[in-house]
Amino acid sequence: MNAGRADAIVQAPGSAVAAAGSAQAAPGQEPARFRQVLGHFCTGVTIITTVDSGGRPAGFACQSFAALSLDPPLVLFCPSRTSATWPRIARAGHFCANVLTAGQRDLARVFGTAGADKFAGIAWSPSASGAPVLAGVLTWVGCEVEVVHEAGDHHVVIGRVTELGPVGTEAPLLFYRGRYGVTAAAPACGPPEVVDTLLAWPRHADWI
């Protein structure tokens, strides 16, 4: 995603509200503007993995991963419709979302490169489904593919959680404005924040 200023407001059709001095982007500029603005939303970084019927591992780096439901336990991720890895995950019917640590940005680059021999020299162990759990990850979530929706140039894949890995203590790898980065976690010395989200459980201070 492209870095840049985020001081303009995109005006909805028919709306009378606009930021002073802002200009409506031309149609040809919308994809770049979309990437610029949404690039200011910081995400974690995962590697979505599977293993096919022949025992061959597959995976790709994915920032569009999120928790969706507690009951039943569901997560989602969004592969591109041009992804070469997604069809292999779809055929397998299961996947593992590996959450990367701050020290694994090189791993993210390997799995973010199309056509690379991504698992060459990479240590991993199989989850119960056989999907690769990469060595040293912050944690991991094993899932079965529940349902797939088409959404523009991507798919929305909903997975039912079947396994949860142990949780490490390292800082997470983050993605912000087109670059990998890290941040120091706030000390868990007080109650969790009160927000209207499924992850803000009053009895837990952990991520999930």
Tab-separated table of C-alpha atoms in Angstrom:
chain	number	residue	atom	x	y	z
A	1	MET	CA	0.000	0.000	0.000
A	2	ASN	CA	1.196	3.488	-0.757
A	3	ALA	CA	2.221	5.967	1.886
A	4	GLY	CA	1.000	9.513	1.730
A	5	ARG	CA	-1.275	12.155	3.148
A	6	ALA	CA	-4.638	11.157	4.594
A	7	ASP	CA	-6.256	14.572	5.030
A	8	ALA	CA	-8.935	14.361	2.309
A	9	ILE	CA	-12.426	12.940	2.791
A	10	VAL	CA	-14.027	10.941	-0.019
A	11	GLN	CA	-17.551	12.335	-0.430
A	12	ALA	CA	-20.410	9.865	-0.872
A	13	PRO	CA	-22.764	10.450	-3.815
A	14	GLY	CA	-25.451	12.962	-2.868
A	15	SER	CA	-23.720	14.026	0.318
A	16	ALA	CA	-23.470	17.712	1.112
A	17	VAL	CA	-20.556	17.216	3.526
A	18	ALA	CA	-16.969	17.522	2.365
A	19	ALA	CA	-13.721	18.566	3.957
A	20	ALA	CA	-12.679	22.114	3.218
A	21	GLY	CA	-10.179	22.166	0.401
A	22	SER	CA	-10.594	18.460	-0.422
A	23	ALA	CA	-10.905	17.374	-4.040
A	24	GLN	CA	-12.840	14.441	-5.427
A	25	ALA	CA	-10.431	11.954	-6.998
A	26	ALA	CA	-10.833	11.152	-10.686
A	27	PRO	CA	-12.127	7.637	-11.405
A	28	GLY	CA	-8.720	6.452	-12.580
A	29	GLN	CA	-7.172	7.511	-9.280
A	30	GLU	CA	-9.565	5.604	-7.016
A	31	PRO	CA	-7.564	2.337	-6.641
A	32	ALA	CA	-4.424	4.236	-5.661
A	33	ARG	CA	-6.405	6.460	-3.294
A	34	PHE	CA	-8.112	3.426	-1.768
A	35	ARG	CA	-4.739	1.763	-1.146
A	36	GLN	CA	-3.331	4.994	0.296
A	37	VAL	CA	-6.165	5.515	2.769
A	38	LEU	CA	-6.593	1.870	3.816
A	39	GLY	CA	-2.823	1.583	4.188
A	40	HIS	CA	-3.199	3.670	7.319
A	41	PHE	CA	-5.061	0.821	9.003
A	42	CYS	CA	-2.409	-1.234	10.797
A	43	THR	CA	-2.755	-5.023	10.638
A	44	GLY	CA	-0.926	-8.074	11.846
A	45	VAL	CA	0.711	-10.482	9.417
A	46	THR	CA	-0.133	-14.158	9.010
A	47	ILE	CA	0.950	-16.964	6.734
A	48	ILE	CA	-1.958	-19.122	5.639
A	49	THR	CA	-0.805	-22.702	5.000
A	50	THR	CA	-2.226	-26.022	3.900
A	51	VAL	CA	-1.032	-29.391	2.639
A	52	ASP	CA	-2.521	-31.058	-0.422
A	53	SER	CA	-3.537	-34.677	-0.914
A	54	GLY	CA	-0.018	-35.484	-2.089
A	55	GLY	CA	1.513	-34.127	1.109
A	56	ARG	CA	2.908	-31.002	-0.549
A	57	PRO	CA	2.749	-27.833	1.571
A	58	ALA	CA	1.451	-24.522	0.261
A	59	GLY	CA	1.126	-21.090	1.804
A	60	PHE	CA	1.035	-17.340	1.313
A	61	ALA	CA	1.520	-14.205	3.419
A	62	CYS	CA	-1.802	-12.632	4.376
A	63	GLN	CA	-2.636	-9.447	6.259
A	64	SER	CA	-6.401	-9.728	5.707
A	65	PHE	CA	-7.001	-12.190	8.542
A	66	ALA	CA	-9.420	-11.555	11.406
A	67	ALA	CA	-11.484	-13.177	14.128
A	68	LEU	CA	-15.168	-13.301	13.165
A	69	SER	CA	-17.250	-15.191	15.736
A	70	LEU	CA	-16.908	-16.707	19.186
A	71	ASP	CA	-19.907	-19.032	18.969
A	72	PRO	CA	-19.242	-20.863	16.752
A	73	PRO	CA	-15.522	-20.026	16.602
A	74	LEU	CA	-14.924	-18.559	13.145
A	75	VAL	CA	-12.144	-16.595	11.464
A	76	LEU	CA	-11.790	-15.131	7.988
A	77	PHE	CA	-9.130	-14.269	5.451
A	78	CYS	CA	-9.292	-12.767	1.982
A	79	PRO	CA	-7.162	-14.235	-0.821
A	80	SER	CA	-6.987	-12.595	-4.212
A	81	ARG	CA	-8.980	-14.218	-6.994
A	82	THR	CA	-5.673	-14.456	-8.899
A	83	SER	CA	-3.906	-16.269	-6.051
A	84	ALA	CA	-2.132	-19.466	-7.103
A	85	THR	CA	-2.200	-20.776	-3.518
A	86	TRP	CA	-5.877	-20.300	-2.718
A	87	PRO	CA	-7.125	-23.058	-5.093
A	88	ARG	CA	-4.852	-25.529	-3.283
A	89	ILE	CA	-6.284	-24.448	0.070
A	90	ALA	CA	-9.815	-24.708	-1.313
A	91	ARG	CA	-9.213	-28.265	-2.569
A	92	ALA	CA	-7.639	-29.301	0.747
A	93	GLY	CA	-10.573	-27.833	2.695
A	94	HIS	CA	-8.463	-26.830	5.672
A	95	PHE	CA	-5.775	-24.305	6.588
A	96	CYS	CA	-3.593	-22.994	9.377
A	97	ALA	CA	-3.172	-19.261	10.061
A	98	ASN	CA	0.344	-18.690	11.412
A	99	VAL	CA	0.677	-15.370	13.271
A	100	LEU	CA	4.157	-13.922	12.741
A	101	THR	CA	6.479	-12.369	15.294
A	102	ALA	CA	8.457	-9.165	14.869
A	103	GLY	CA	11.545	-11.210	13.996
A	104	GLN	CA	9.895	-13.011	11.083
A	105	ARG	CA	9.634	-10.296	8.452
A	106	ASP	CA	12.008	-12.234	6.166
A	107	LEU	CA	9.611	-15.191	6.409
A	108	ALA	CA	6.748	-12.868	5.437
A	109	ARG	CA	8.719	-11.690	2.392
A	110	VAL	CA	9.377	-15.276	1.267
A	111	PHE	CA	5.713	-16.233	1.511
A	112	GLY	CA	4.656	-12.952	-0.098
A	113	THR	CA	6.615	-13.723	-3.279
A	114	ALA	CA	4.735	-15.436	-6.088
A	115	GLY	CA	6.329	-18.506	-7.637
A	116	ALA	CA	9.023	-18.928	-4.996
A	117	ASP	CA	9.876	-22.304	-3.436
A	118	LYS	CA	8.444	-20.975	-0.213
A	119	PHE	CA	9.074	-23.975	2.028
A	120	ALA	CA	12.698	-24.530	1.022
A	121	GLY	CA	14.734	-24.556	4.231
A	122	ILE	CA	11.682	-23.604	6.338
A	123	ALA	CA	11.130	-25.618	9.517
A	124	TRP	CA	7.539	-26.639	10.195
A	125	SER	CA	5.455	-29.305	11.866
A	126	PRO	CA	1.994	-30.559	10.901
A	127	SER	CA	-1.156	-29.574	12.742
A	128	ALA	CA	-3.791	-32.269	13.284
A	129	SER	CA	-5.098	-31.591	9.751
A	130	GLY	CA	-1.576	-31.715	8.340
A	131	ALA	CA	-1.397	-27.977	7.571
A	132	PRO	CA	2.067	-26.583	8.325
A	133	VAL	CA	2.687	-24.838	11.632
A	134	LEU	CA	5.775	-22.734	10.980
A	135	ALA	CA	8.553	-22.809	13.559
A	136	GLY	CA	8.753	-19.840	15.906
A	137	VAL	CA	5.404	-18.217	15.141
A	138	LEU	CA	3.633	-16.171	17.800
A	139	THR	CA	0.626	-18.505	17.694
A	140	TRP	CA	-1.477	-20.367	15.154
A	141	VAL	CA	-5.090	-21.251	14.400
A	142	GLY	CA	-6.140	-24.444	12.614
A	143	CYS	CA	-9.398	-24.313	10.631
A	144	GLU	CA	-11.686	-26.065	8.213
A	145	VAL	CA	-13.026	-24.044	5.285
A	146	GLU	CA	-16.651	-23.285	6.199
A	147	VAL	CA	-17.875	-21.074	3.350
A	148	VAL	CA	-16.420	-18.900	0.589
A	149	HIS	CA	-17.924	-15.670	-0.753
A	150	GLU	CA	-16.858	-13.782	-3.868
A	151	ALA	CA	-16.142	-10.132	-3.104
A	152	GLY	CA	-14.834	-8.017	-5.957
A	153	ASP	CA	-11.293	-9.043	-6.831
A	154	HIS	CA	-10.968	-11.204	-3.705
A	155	HIS	CA	-12.672	-14.106	-1.968
A	156	VAL	CA	-13.853	-13.942	1.643
A	157	VAL	CA	-13.003	-17.297	3.187
A	158	ILE	CA	-14.658	-18.165	6.491
A	159	GLY	CA	-12.997	-20.901	8.502
A	160	ARG	CA	-14.321	-22.865	11.459
A	161	VAL	CA	-11.639	-23.107	14.149
A	162	THR	CA	-10.645	-26.662	15.032
A	163	GLU	CA	-7.301	-26.107	16.773
A	164	LEU	CA	-5.570	-23.354	18.716
A	165	GLY	CA	-1.821	-23.222	19.165
A	166	PRO	CA	0.195	-22.063	22.162
A	167	VAL	CA	0.853	-18.332	22.534
A	168	GLY	CA	4.367	-16.884	22.622
A	169	THR	CA	5.620	-13.730	24.325
A	170	GLU	CA	7.328	-12.017	21.373
A	171	ALA	CA	6.102	-8.791	19.799
A	172	PRO	CA	3.933	-9.252	16.685
A	173	LEU	CA	4.907	-8.361	13.148
A	174	LEU	CA	2.751	-5.497	11.839
A	175	PHE	CA	2.033	-4.080	8.388
A	176	TYR	CA	1.456	-0.338	8.021
A	177	ARG	CA	1.631	1.989	5.009
A	178	GLY	CA	3.184	-0.693	2.811
A	179	ARG	CA	5.960	-1.641	5.231
A	180	TYR	CA	6.553	-4.196	7.948
A	181	GLY	CA	7.009	-2.807	11.436
A	182	VAL	CA	6.697	-3.548	15.133
A	183	THR	CA	5.484	-1.778	18.221
A	184	ALA	CA	5.923	-2.323	21.931
A	185	ALA	CA	2.908	-3.873	23.609
A	186	ALA	CA	1.367	-1.936	26.478
A	187	PRO	CA	1.938	-3.604	29.862
A	188	ALA	CA	-1.028	-5.652	31.059
A	189	CYS	CA	-1.276	-3.745	34.337
A	190	GLY	CA	-4.930	-2.741	34.116
A	191	PRO	CA	-8.266	-4.010	32.858
A	192	PRO	CA	-8.763	-4.555	29.116
A	193	GLU	CA	-10.255	-1.773	27.043
A	194	VAL	CA	-14.046	-1.665	26.847
A	195	VAL	CA	-15.030	-1.659	23.178
A	196	ASP	CA	-17.834	-3.319	21.266
A	197	THR	CA	-15.884	-6.182	19.719
A	198	LEU	CA	-15.806	-9.927	20.212
A	199	LEU	CA	-12.165	-9.808	21.314
A	200	ALA	CA	-12.693	-7.330	24.165
A	201	TRP	CA	-13.706	-9.922	26.729
A	202	PRO	CA	-13.937	-8.405	30.230
A	203	ARG	CA	-12.372	-11.507	31.767
A	204	HIS	CA	-9.388	-11.733	29.414
A	205	ALA	CA	-6.500	-9.412	28.671
A	206	ASP	CA	-5.107	-11.550	25.864
A	207	TRP	CA	-5.764	-11.259	22.120
A	208	ILE	CA	-7.890	-14.360	21.846
